[in-house]
PDB file of C-alpha atoms and ligand atoms in Angstrom:
ATOM      1  CA  MET A   1     -44.509  42.224  15.380  1.00  0.00           C
ATOM      2  CA  GLY A   2     -45.815  45.782  15.917  1.00  0.00           C
ATOM      3  CA  ILE A   3     -43.633  48.446  17.466  1.00  0.00           C
ATOM      4  CA  LEU A   4     -45.482  48.487  20.792  1.00  0.00           C
ATOM      5  CA  GLU A   5     -45.145  44.713  21.120  1.00  0.00           C
ATOM      6  CA  LYS A   6     -41.412  45.052  20.520  1.00  0.00           C
ATOM      7  CA  PHE A   7     -41.214  47.188  23.649  1.00  0.00           C
ATOM      8  CA  ARG A   8     -42.834  44.516  25.838  1.00  0.00           C
ATOM      9  CA  LEU A   9     -40.527  42.825  28.359  1.00  0.00           C
ATOM     10  CA  ASP A  10     -42.739  39.846  29.215  1.00  0.00           C
ATOM     11  CA  GLY A  11     -40.703  36.963  30.612  1.00  0.00           C
ATOM     12  CA  LYS A  12     -37.568  39.098  31.084  1.00  0.00           C
ATOM     13  CA  LYS A  13     -35.725  39.215  34.388  1.00  0.00           C
ATOM     14  CA  ALA A  14     -34.057  42.419  35.538  1.00  0.00           C
ATOM     15  CA  PHE A  15     -32.402  44.110  38.483  1.00  0.00           C
ATOM     16  CA  VAL A  16     -31.890  47.781  39.311  1.00  0.00           C
ATOM     17  CA  THR A  17     -29.268  49.016  41.783  1.00  0.00           C
ATOM     18  CA  GLY A  18     -30.218  52.116  43.731  1.00  0.00           C
ATOM     19  CA  GLY A  19     -33.708  50.847  42.957  1.00  0.00           C
ATOM     20  CA  ALA A  20     -35.332  51.738  46.278  1.00  0.00           C
ATOM     21  CA  ARG A  21     -36.027  55.334  45.304  1.00  0.00           C
ATOM     22  CA  GLY A  22     -35.493  58.115  42.788  1.00  0.00           C
ATOM     23  CA  ILE A  23     -34.488  57.290  39.243  1.00  0.00           C
ATOM     24  CA  GLY A  24     -33.882  53.607  40.033  1.00  0.00           C
ATOM     25  CA  LYS A  25     -37.366  53.149  41.474  1.00  0.00           C
ATOM     26  CA  SER A  26     -38.935  54.796  38.451  1.00  0.00           C
ATOM     27  CA  ILE A  27     -36.947  52.545  36.089  1.00  0.00           C
ATOM     28  CA  ALA A  28     -37.913  49.431  38.087  1.00  0.00           C
ATOM     29  CA  GLN A  29     -41.582  50.445  37.949  1.00  0.00           C
ATOM     30  CA  ALA A  30     -41.374  50.921  34.169  1.00  0.00           C
ATOM     31  CA  LEU A  31     -39.673  47.556  33.591  1.00  0.00           C
ATOM     32  CA  ALA A  32     -42.373  45.798  35.620  1.00  0.00           C
ATOM     33  CA  GLU A  33     -45.159  47.668  33.793  1.00  0.00           C
ATOM     34  CA  ALA A  34     -43.625  46.448  30.535  1.00  0.00           C
ATOM     35  CA  GLY A  35     -43.798  42.861  31.831  1.00  0.00           C
ATOM     36  CA  ALA A  36     -40.417  42.124  33.472  1.00  0.00           C
ATOM     37  CA  ASP A  37     -39.819  40.610  36.896  1.00  0.00           C
ATOM     38  CA  VAL A  38     -37.543  42.986  38.782  1.00  0.00           C
ATOM     39  CA  ALA A  39     -35.144  42.834  41.723  1.00  0.00           C
ATOM     40  CA  ILE A  40     -34.757  46.062  43.677  1.00  0.00           C
ATOM     41  CA  VAL A  41     -31.149  46.256  44.853  1.00  0.00           C
ATOM     42  CA  ASP A  42     -30.199  48.923  47.365  1.00  0.00           C
ATOM     43  CA  MET A  43     -28.085  49.649  50.411  1.00  0.00           C
ATOM     44  CA  ASP A  44     -31.304  50.705  52.128  1.00  0.00           C
ATOM     45  CA  GLY A  45     -32.872  47.255  52.469  1.00  0.00           C
ATOM     46  CA  GLU A  46     -36.021  48.469  54.206  1.00  0.00           C
ATOM     47  CA  THR A  47     -36.977  50.981  51.512  1.00  0.00           C
ATOM     48  CA  ALA A  48     -36.037  48.416  48.848  1.00  0.00           C
ATOM     49  CA  GLN A  49     -38.533  46.028  50.449  1.00  0.00           C
ATOM     50  CA  GLN A  50     -41.245  48.694  50.421  1.00  0.00           C
ATOM     51  CA  THR A  51     -40.554  49.586  46.795  1.00  0.00           C
ATOM     52  CA  ALA A  52     -40.565  45.932  45.736  1.00  0.00           C
ATOM     53  CA  GLY A  53     -43.941  45.477  47.465  1.00  0.00           C
ATOM     54  CA  GLU A  54     -45.434  48.588  45.839  1.00  0.00           C
ATOM     55  CA  ILE A  55     -44.294  47.593  42.354  1.00  0.00           C
ATOM     56  CA  ALA A  56     -45.516  44.003  42.713  1.00  0.00           C
ATOM     57  CA  GLN A  57     -48.901  45.248  43.850  1.00  0.00           C
ATOM     58  CA  ALA A  58     -49.212  47.809  41.074  1.00  0.00           C
ATOM     59  CA  THR A  59     -48.044  45.553  38.224  1.00  0.00           C
ATOM     60  CA  GLY A  60     -48.657  41.937  39.271  1.00  0.00           C
ATOM     61  CA  ARG A  61     -45.048  41.116  38.418  1.00  0.00           C
ATOM     62  CA  GLN A  62     -42.664  39.166  40.633  1.00  0.00           C
ATOM     63  CA  THR A  63     -40.344  41.495  42.523  1.00  0.00           C
ATOM     64  CA  LEU A  64     -37.552  40.971  44.979  1.00  0.00           C
ATOM     65  CA  ALA A  65     -35.670  43.231  47.381  1.00  0.00           C
ATOM     66  CA  VAL A  66     -31.941  42.663  47.838  1.00  0.00           C
ATOM     67  CA  LYS A  67     -29.847  44.646  50.304  1.00  0.00           C
ATOM     68  CA  ALA A  68     -26.391  45.173  48.837  1.00  0.00           C
ATOM     69  CA  ASP A  69     -23.611  47.747  48.801  1.00  0.00           C
ATOM     70  CA  VAL A  70     -22.345  47.998  45.219  1.00  0.00           C
ATOM     71  CA  THR A  71     -18.816  48.814  46.427  1.00  0.00           C
ATOM     72  CA  SER A  72     -18.512  45.372  48.022  1.00  0.00           C
ATOM     73  CA  PRO A  73     -17.615  42.513  45.623  1.00  0.00           C
ATOM     74  CA  GLN A  74     -19.004  40.054  48.191  1.00  0.00           C
ATOM     75  CA  ASP A  75     -22.341  41.904  48.332  1.00  0.00           C
ATOM     76  CA  VAL A  76     -22.524  42.117  44.551  1.00  0.00           C
ATOM     77  CA  ASP A  77     -21.793  38.395  44.107  1.00  0.00           C
ATOM     78  CA  ALA A  78     -24.353  37.488  46.794  1.00  0.00           C
ATOM     79  CA  MET A  79     -26.918  39.769  45.117  1.00  0.00           C
ATOM     80  CA  ILE A  80     -26.374  38.029  41.754  1.00  0.00           C
ATOM     81  CA  GLU A  81     -26.796  34.625  43.429  1.00  0.00           C
ATOM     82  CA  THR A  82     -30.042  35.774  45.091  1.00  0.00           C
ATOM     83  CA  VAL A  83     -31.436  37.145  41.832  1.00  0.00           C
ATOM     84  CA  LEU A  84     -30.486  33.965  39.945  1.00  0.00           C
ATOM     85  CA  ALA A  85     -32.020  31.771  42.651  1.00  0.00           C
ATOM     86  CA  ALA A  86     -35.309  33.693  42.348  1.00  0.00           C
ATOM     87  CA  PHE A  87     -35.427  34.389  38.593  1.00  0.00           C
ATOM     88  CA  GLY A  88     -33.132  31.772  36.979  1.00  0.00           C
ATOM     89  CA  ARG A  89     -31.503  34.286  34.606  1.00  0.00           C
ATOM     90  CA  ILE A  90     -30.722  37.997  34.182  1.00  0.00           C
ATOM     91  CA  ASP A  91     -31.784  39.693  30.944  1.00  0.00           C
ATOM     92  CA  ALA A  92     -31.353  43.328  31.979  1.00  0.00           C
ATOM     93  CA  ALA A  93     -29.082  44.887  34.596  1.00  0.00           C
ATOM     94  CA  PHE A  94     -29.381  48.543  35.562  1.00  0.00           C
ATOM     95  CA  CYS A  95     -26.253  49.766  37.370  1.00  0.00           C
ATOM     96  CA  ASN A  96     -27.722  52.962  38.708  1.00  0.00           C
ATOM     97  CA  ALA A  97     -26.672  53.491  42.345  1.00  0.00           C
ATOM     98  CA  GLY A  98     -24.737  56.716  42.808  1.00  0.00           C
ATOM     99  CA  ILE A  99     -24.022  59.627  45.132  1.00  0.00           C
ATOM    100  CA  CYS A 100     -22.781  63.184  44.833  1.00  0.00           C
ATOM    101  CA  ILE A 101     -20.454  65.114  47.160  1.00  0.00           C
ATOM    102  CA  ASN A 102     -20.036  68.844  46.583  1.00  0.00           C
ATOM    103  CA  VAL A 103     -16.660  70.118  47.754  1.00  0.00           C
ATOM    104  CA  PRO A 104     -14.213  72.490  46.018  1.00  0.00           C
ATOM    105  CA  ALA A 105     -11.386  70.533  44.340  1.00  0.00           C
ATOM    106  CA  GLU A 106      -8.707  72.150  46.519  1.00  0.00           C
ATOM    107  CA  GLU A 107     -10.520  71.094  49.697  1.00  0.00           C
ATOM    108  CA  MET A 108     -11.669  67.614  48.705  1.00  0.00           C
ATOM    109  CA  THR A 109     -10.158  64.948  50.947  1.00  0.00           C
ATOM    110  CA  LEU A 110      -8.847  61.697  49.547  1.00  0.00           C
ATOM    111  CA  GLU A 111     -11.570  59.958  51.538  1.00  0.00           C
ATOM    112  CA  GLN A 112     -14.317  62.023  49.865  1.00  0.00           C
ATOM    113  CA  TRP A 113     -12.787  61.450  46.426  1.00  0.00           C
ATOM    114  CA  LYS A 114     -12.533  57.694  47.000  1.00  0.00           C
ATOM    115  CA  LYS A 115     -16.092  57.430  48.309  1.00  0.00           C
ATOM    116  CA  VAL A 116     -17.570  58.968  45.155  1.00  0.00           C
ATOM    117  CA  ILE A 117     -15.332  56.992  42.787  1.00  0.00           C
ATOM    118  CA  ASP A 118     -15.969  53.766  44.730  1.00  0.00           C
ATOM    119  CA  ILE A 119     -19.757  54.003  44.523  1.00  0.00           C
ATOM    120  CA  ASN A 120     -20.227  55.722  41.160  1.00  0.00           C
ATOM    121  CA  LEU A 121     -17.490  54.084  39.086  1.00  0.00           C
ATOM    122  CA  THR A 122     -16.120  50.999  40.864  1.00  0.00           C
ATOM    123  CA  GLY A 123     -19.673  50.078  41.956  1.00  0.00           C
ATOM    124  CA  VAL A 124     -20.851  50.216  38.346  1.00  0.00           C
ATOM    125  CA  PHE A 125     -17.806  48.181  37.244  1.00  0.00           C
ATOM    126  CA  LEU A 126     -18.395  45.467  39.859  1.00  0.00           C
ATOM    127  CA  THR A 127     -22.126  45.243  39.155  1.00  0.00           C
ATOM    128  CA  ALA A 128     -21.815  45.312  35.364  1.00  0.00           C
ATOM    129  CA  GLN A 129     -18.957  42.796  35.481  1.00  0.00           C
ATOM    130  CA  ALA A 130     -20.958  40.389  37.659  1.00  0.00           C
ATOM    131  CA  ALA A 131     -24.080  40.747  35.491  1.00  0.00           C
ATOM    132  CA  GLY A 132     -21.945  40.479  32.347  1.00  0.00           C
ATOM    133  CA  LYS A 133     -20.492  37.127  33.458  1.00  0.00           C
ATOM    134  CA  VAL A 134     -24.017  35.722  33.845  1.00  0.00           C
ATOM    135  CA  MET A 135     -25.149  37.156  30.512  1.00  0.00           C
ATOM    136  CA  LEU A 136     -22.071  35.886  28.618  1.00  0.00           C
ATOM    137  CA  LYS A 137     -22.774  32.401  29.962  1.00  0.00           C
ATOM    138  CA  GLN A 138     -26.494  32.510  29.114  1.00  0.00           C
ATOM    139  CA  GLY A 139     -25.867  33.918  25.606  1.00  0.00           C
ATOM    140  CA  GLY A 140     -26.962  37.533  25.897  1.00  0.00           C
ATOM    141  CA  GLY A 141     -28.388  40.410  27.885  1.00  0.00           C
ATOM    142  CA  SER A 142     -28.544  44.159  28.252  1.00  0.00           C
ATOM    143  CA  ILE A 143     -26.640  46.277  30.762  1.00  0.00           C
ATOM    144  CA  VAL A 144     -27.590  49.910  31.320  1.00  0.00           C
ATOM    145  CA  ASN A 145     -25.411  52.162  33.456  1.00  0.00           C
ATOM    146  CA  THR A 146     -26.485  55.516  34.851  1.00  0.00           C
ATOM    147  CA  ALA A 147     -23.925  58.176  33.935  1.00  0.00           C
ATOM    148  CA  SER A 148     -24.941  61.862  33.982  1.00  0.00           C
ATOM    149  CA  MET A 149     -24.830  65.057  31.955  1.00  0.00           C
ATOM    150  CA  SER A 150     -22.003  65.825  34.425  1.00  0.00           C
ATOM    151  CA  ALA A 151     -19.887  63.462  32.319  1.00  0.00           C
ATOM    152  CA  HIS A 152     -20.208  66.000  29.502  1.00  0.00           C
ATOM    153  CA  ILE A 153     -20.242  69.398  31.198  1.00  0.00           C
ATOM    154  CA  VAL A 154     -18.954  70.904  34.433  1.00  0.00           C
ATOM    155  CA  ASN A 155     -22.021  71.782  36.480  1.00  0.00           C
ATOM    156  CA  VAL A 156     -22.089  75.222  38.069  1.00  0.00           C
ATOM    157  CA  PRO A 157     -22.165  76.737  40.586  1.00  0.00           C
ATOM    158  CA  GLN A 158     -21.660  73.633  42.753  1.00  0.00           C
ATOM    159  CA  PRO A 159     -18.144  72.141  42.850  1.00  0.00           C
ATOM    160  CA  GLN A 160     -18.242  68.385  42.199  1.00  0.00           C
ATOM    161  CA  CYS A 161     -15.022  67.270  40.491  1.00  0.00           C
ATOM    162  CA  ALA A 162     -15.147  63.683  41.812  1.00  0.00           C
ATOM    163  CA  TYR A 163     -18.740  63.223  40.655  1.00  0.00           C
ATOM    164  CA  ASN A 164     -18.027  64.621  37.192  1.00  0.00           C
ATOM    165  CA  ALA A 165     -14.907  62.461  36.812  1.00  0.00           C
ATOM    166  CA  SER A 166     -16.726  59.345  38.036  1.00  0.00           C
ATOM    167  CA  LYS A 167     -19.541  59.819  35.530  1.00  0.00           C
ATOM    168  CA  ALA A 168     -17.140  60.438  32.630  1.00  0.00           C
ATOM    169  CA  GLY A 169     -15.534  57.149  33.676  1.00  0.00           C
ATOM    170  CA  VAL A 170     -18.914  55.403  33.528  1.00  0.00           C
ATOM    171  CA  ILE A 171     -19.310  56.387  29.867  1.00  0.00           C
ATOM    172  CA  MET A 172     -15.889  55.015  28.849  1.00  0.00           C
ATOM    173  CA  LEU A 173     -16.406  51.884  30.943  1.00  0.00           C
ATOM    174  CA  THR A 174     -19.736  51.393  29.142  1.00  0.00           C
ATOM    175  CA  LYS A 175     -18.133  51.739  25.705  1.00  0.00           C
ATOM    176  CA  SER A 176     -15.248  49.423  26.644  1.00  0.00           C
ATOM    177  CA  MET A 177     -17.513  46.636  27.888  1.00  0.00           C
ATOM    178  CA  ALA A 178     -19.828  47.122  24.869  1.00  0.00           C
ATOM    179  CA  VAL A 179     -16.955  46.533  22.437  1.00  0.00           C
ATOM    180  CA  GLU A 180     -15.527  43.575  24.379  1.00  0.00           C
ATOM    181  CA  TRP A 181     -18.886  41.809  24.631  1.00  0.00           C
ATOM    182  CA  ALA A 182     -20.615  42.834  21.366  1.00  0.00           C
ATOM    183  CA  GLU A 183     -19.959  39.587  19.481  1.00  0.00           C
ATOM    184  CA  ARG A 184     -21.262  37.605  22.457  1.00  0.00           C
ATOM    185  CA  ASN A 185     -24.607  39.407  22.417  1.00  0.00           C
ATOM    186  CA  VAL A 186     -24.194  41.339  25.659  1.00  0.00           C
ATOM    187  CA  ARG A 187     -25.078  44.979  25.044  1.00  0.00           C
ATOM    188  CA  VAL A 188     -23.901  47.801  27.301  1.00  0.00           C
ATOM    189  CA  ASN A 189     -25.304  51.329  27.138  1.00  0.00           C
ATOM    190  CA  CYS A 190     -25.645  54.275  29.481  1.00  0.00           C
ATOM    191  CA  ILE A 191     -28.069  57.061  30.256  1.00  0.00           C
ATOM    192  CA  SER A 192     -26.884  60.593  31.040  1.00  0.00           C
ATOM    193  CA  PRO A 193     -29.725  62.446  32.759  1.00  0.00           C
ATOM    194  CA  GLY A 194     -29.786  66.167  33.355  1.00  0.00           C
ATOM    195  CA  TYR A 195     -31.094  67.538  36.653  1.00  0.00           C
ATOM    196  CA  ILE A 196     -33.897  65.268  37.871  1.00  0.00           C
ATOM    197  CA  GLY A 197     -36.114  65.898  40.894  1.00  0.00           C
ATOM    198  CA  THR A 198     -35.174  63.127  43.374  1.00  0.00           C
ATOM    199  CA  ASP A 199     -33.886  63.001  46.966  1.00  0.00           C
ATOM    200  CA  LEU A 200     -30.394  63.554  45.548  1.00  0.00           C
ATOM    201  CA  THR A 201     -31.410  67.038  44.365  1.00  0.00           C
ATOM    202  CA  LEU A 202     -34.650  68.021  46.147  1.00  0.00           C
ATOM    203  CA  ASN A 203     -33.600  66.858  49.627  1.00  0.00           C
ATOM    204  CA  SER A 204     -29.943  67.833  49.548  1.00  0.00           C
ATOM    205  CA  PRO A 205     -29.302  70.867  51.780  1.00  0.00           C
ATOM    206  CA  GLN A 206     -26.440  71.855  49.456  1.00  0.00           C
ATOM    207  CA  LEU A 207     -28.188  71.370  46.119  1.00  0.00           C
ATOM    208  CA  LYS A 208     -31.790  72.346  46.825  1.00  0.00           C
ATOM    209  CA  PRO A 209     -31.038  76.100  47.054  1.00  0.00           C
ATOM    210  CA  LEU A 210     -29.453  75.908  43.586  1.00  0.00           C
ATOM    211  CA  ILE A 211     -32.513  74.604  41.771  1.00  0.00           C
ATOM    212  CA  GLU A 212     -33.743  78.067  40.791  1.00  0.00           C
ATOM    213  CA  GLN A 213     -30.359  78.866  39.255  1.00  0.00           C
ATOM    214  CA  TRP A 214     -30.315  75.599  37.303  1.00  0.00           C
ATOM    215  CA  ASN A 215     -33.843  76.229  36.067  1.00  0.00           C
ATOM    216  CA  ALA A 216     -32.876  79.723  34.935  1.00  0.00           C
ATOM    217  CA  MET A 217     -29.977  78.241  32.916  1.00  0.00           C
ATOM    218  CA  GLY A 218     -31.777  75.242  31.403  1.00  0.00           C
ATOM    219  CA  PRO A 219     -33.693  75.738  28.114  1.00  0.00           C
ATOM    220  CA  LEU A 220     -36.766  73.981  29.579  1.00  0.00           C
ATOM    221  CA  HIS A 221     -36.530  75.959  32.858  1.00  0.00           C
ATOM    222  CA  ARG A 222     -37.478  72.984  35.031  1.00  0.00           C
ATOM    223  CA  LEU A 223     -36.055  69.791  36.502  1.00  0.00           C
ATOM    224  CA  GLY A 224     -36.772  66.516  34.789  1.00  0.00           C
ATOM    225  CA  ARG A 225     -38.987  63.946  36.481  1.00  0.00           C
ATOM    226  CA  PRO A 226     -37.824  60.372  37.118  1.00  0.00           C
ATOM    227  CA  ASP A 227     -40.668  59.061  34.945  1.00  0.00           C
ATOM    228  CA  GLU A 228     -39.203  60.975  31.989  1.00  0.00           C
ATOM    229  CA  LEU A 229     -36.373  58.400  31.947  1.00  0.00           C
ATOM    230  CA  GLN A 230     -38.708  55.398  31.849  1.00  0.00           C
ATOM    231  CA  ALA A 231     -39.088  55.044  28.075  1.00  0.00           C
ATOM    232  CA  ILE A 232     -35.352  54.920  27.376  1.00  0.00           C
ATOM    233  CA  ALA A 233     -34.944  52.318  30.136  1.00  0.00           C
ATOM    234  CA  VAL A 234     -37.615  50.058  28.644  1.00  0.00           C
ATOM    235  CA  TYR A 235     -36.174  50.535  25.149  1.00  0.00           C
ATOM    236  CA  LEU A 236     -32.639  49.635  26.256  1.00  0.00           C
ATOM    237  CA  ALA A 237     -33.740  46.627  28.323  1.00  0.00           C
ATOM    238  CA  GLY A 238     -35.552  44.911  25.483  1.00  0.00           C
ATOM    239  CA  ASP A 239     -35.040  43.469  22.030  1.00  0.00           C
ATOM    240  CA  SER A 240     -36.087  46.595  20.130  1.00  0.00           C
ATOM    241  CA  SER A 241     -32.631  48.010  20.936  1.00  0.00           C
ATOM    242  CA  ALA A 242     -30.774  44.958  19.538  1.00  0.00           C
ATOM    243  CA  PHE A 243     -28.471  47.166  17.378  1.00  0.00           C
ATOM    244  CA  THR A 244     -27.875  49.663  20.180  1.00  0.00           C
ATOM    245  CA  THR A 245     -24.712  49.115  22.156  1.00  0.00           C
ATOM    246  CA  GLY A 246     -21.908  51.356  23.375  1.00  0.00           C
ATOM    247  CA  SER A 247     -24.232  54.366  23.278  1.00  0.00           C
ATOM    248  CA  ASP A 248     -24.792  57.147  25.786  1.00  0.00           C
ATOM    249  CA  PHE A 249     -28.255  58.714  25.877  1.00  0.00           C
ATOM    250  CA  VAL A 250     -28.240  62.318  27.115  1.00  0.00           C
ATOM    251  CA  ILE A 251     -31.694  63.197  28.451  1.00  0.00           C
ATOM    252  CA  ASP A 252     -31.324  66.657  29.897  1.00  0.00           C
ATOM    253  CA  GLY A 253     -33.900  69.035  28.406  1.00  0.00           C
ATOM    254  CA  ALA A 254     -31.120  70.480  26.181  1.00  0.00           C
ATOM    255  CA  PHE A 255     -29.050  71.586  29.212  1.00  0.00           C
ATOM    256  CA  THR A 256     -25.767  70.427  27.632  1.00  0.00           C
ATOM    257  CA  CYS A 257     -26.569  72.263  24.384  1.00  0.00           C
ATOM    258  CA  ILE A 258     -25.877  75.663  25.920  1.00  0.00           C
TER     259      ILE A 258
HETATM  260  P1  NDP B 301     -31.220  58.971  45.061  1.00  0.00           P
HETATM  261  O1  NDP B 301     -30.262  59.477  46.092  1.00  0.00           O
HETATM  262  O2  NDP B 301     -32.630  59.442  45.054  1.00  0.00           O
HETATM  263  O3  NDP B 301     -31.228  57.370  45.068  1.00  0.00           O
HETATM  264  C1  NDP B 301     -30.036  56.649  45.020  1.00  0.00           C
HETATM  265  C2  NDP B 301     -30.233  55.291  45.662  1.00  0.00           C
HETATM  266  O4  NDP B 301     -28.977  54.578  45.572  1.00  0.00           O
HETATM  267  C3  NDP B 301     -30.583  55.379  47.152  1.00  0.00           C
HETATM  268  O5  NDP B 301     -31.624  54.506  47.477  1.00  0.00           O
HETATM  269  C4  NDP B 301     -29.277  54.983  47.829  1.00  0.00           C
HETATM  270  O6  NDP B 301     -29.446  54.334  49.079  1.00  0.00           O
HETATM  271  C5  NDP B 301     -28.707  53.996  46.831  1.00  0.00           C
HETATM  272  N1  NDP B 301     -27.278  53.816  47.036  1.00  0.00           N
HETATM  273  C6  NDP B 301     -26.357  54.766  47.354  1.00  0.00           C
HETATM  274  N2  NDP B 301     -25.160  54.212  47.527  1.00  0.00           N
HETATM  275  C7  NDP B 301     -25.317  52.877  47.314  1.00  0.00           C
HETATM  276  C8  NDP B 301     -24.439  51.764  47.342  1.00  0.00           C
HETATM  277  N3  NDP B 301     -23.155  51.903  47.667  1.00  0.00           N
HETATM  278  N4  NDP B 301     -24.938  50.537  47.086  1.00  0.00           N
HETATM  279  C9  NDP B 301     -26.247  50.370  46.807  1.00  0.00           C
HETATM  280  N5  NDP B 301     -27.128  51.376  46.748  1.00  0.00           N
HETATM  281  C10 NDP B 301     -26.666  52.622  47.012  1.00  0.00           C
HETATM  282  O7  NDP B 301     -30.492  59.304  43.667  1.00  0.00           O
HETATM  283  P2  NDP B 301     -31.074  59.498  42.181  1.00  0.00           P
HETATM  284  O8  NDP B 301     -32.199  58.577  41.949  1.00  0.00           O
HETATM  285  O9  NDP B 301     -31.223  60.940  41.938  1.00  0.00           O
HETATM  286  O10 NDP B 301     -29.798  59.019  41.354  1.00  0.00           O
HETATM  287  C11 NDP B 301     -29.689  57.739  40.769  1.00  0.00           C
HETATM  288  C12 NDP B 301     -28.523  57.766  39.803  1.00  0.00           C
HETATM  289  O11 NDP B 301     -28.743  58.775  38.828  1.00  0.00           O
HETATM  290  C13 NDP B 301     -27.177  58.106  40.450  1.00  0.00           C
HETATM  291  O12 NDP B 301     -26.157  57.353  39.838  1.00  0.00           O
HETATM  292  C14 NDP B 301     -27.017  59.582  40.128  1.00  0.00           C
HETATM  293  O13 NDP B 301     -25.673  59.977  40.115  1.00  0.00           O
HETATM  294  C15 NDP B 301     -27.630  59.630  38.750  1.00  0.00           C
HETATM  295  N6  NDP B 301     -28.066  60.948  38.312  1.00  0.00           N
HETATM  296  C16 NDP B 301     -28.966  61.681  39.065  1.00  0.00           C
HETATM  297  C17 NDP B 301     -29.351  62.927  38.623  1.00  0.00           C
HETATM  298  C18 NDP B 301     -30.316  63.786  39.401  1.00  0.00           C
HETATM  299  O14 NDP B 301     -30.418  64.993  39.081  1.00  0.00           O
HETATM  300  N7  NDP B 301     -31.040  63.259  40.375  1.00  0.00           N
HETATM  301  C19 NDP B 301     -28.819  63.489  37.367  1.00  0.00           C
HETATM  302  C20 NDP B 301     -27.919  62.633  36.669  1.00  0.00           C
HETATM  303  C21 NDP B 301     -27.562  61.408  37.135  1.00  0.00           C
HETATM  304  P3  NDP B 301     -29.314  55.184  50.436  1.00  0.00           P
HETATM  305  O15 NDP B 301     -30.564  55.962  50.530  1.00  0.00           O
HETATM  306  O16 NDP B 301     -29.150  54.152  51.503  1.00  0.00           O
HETATM  307  O17 NDP B 301     -28.075  56.048  50.258  1.00  0.00           O
END
């Protein structure tokens, strides 16, 4: 089989949380282009529906929109049931939903801290655990969590201790699940993007004014685009990455090198 064929995902079934927009949408689009049927999972059910429609139309693949809050075990279990009812199996699970709150550490309320940890870390745990159970039963699968370069460096000038801690947790959670499930053919990896132009950055009143500063610091002097994370997503979802598990892929235009 040639290398390009190895990247095809024909017949695979996938879901992406936070898939309605931003990085998740771009990953879902890429998976469908590579041949997978994809469920778009998001708290924003309406946008998820729109995204699922757009991707189905553009790729001819079967798509599905599922409204779910990844912090709710009931929602996550119901989402898995819906995906299984539609697709019959789950080959690739992208646990990508996440938020950022920028508050100085000394002013951060317990509520703010818990919100970020609940969505970014507990949400990834619940989703990966639920997908993992299905994959262990069916004999294999690939889980890909979205961490961040903020798991490796402390971003400046914005204060975001909860975000940074949550993303560092995602990397260790990824490695732990990868080791526990390796012999049962369930692979778990994560992606650590640098600054990417999405609503989270471009439409945040707090973060948008900082983009020029970030670009001045970064060796490539620009934000990444969501589509620049598509190739790693397709690679990790499919069989060409069969020996890849427990790895974190930093895709940040060399930002963490400086
Ligand atoms: P966006 O804000 O553009 O999209 C995130 C999506 O996740 C939204 O549709 C949002 O829905 C959804 N979401 C939020 N909370 C939940 C929840 N509890 N349950 C289900 N869905 C939820 O973000 P990005 O695409 O930029 O980010 C995606 C991931 O990438 C995040 O984990 C983020 O931390 C990470 N990341 C982003 C970087 C960047 O520079 N953009 C850099 C590094 C990592 P709603 O609109 O309803 O809130």
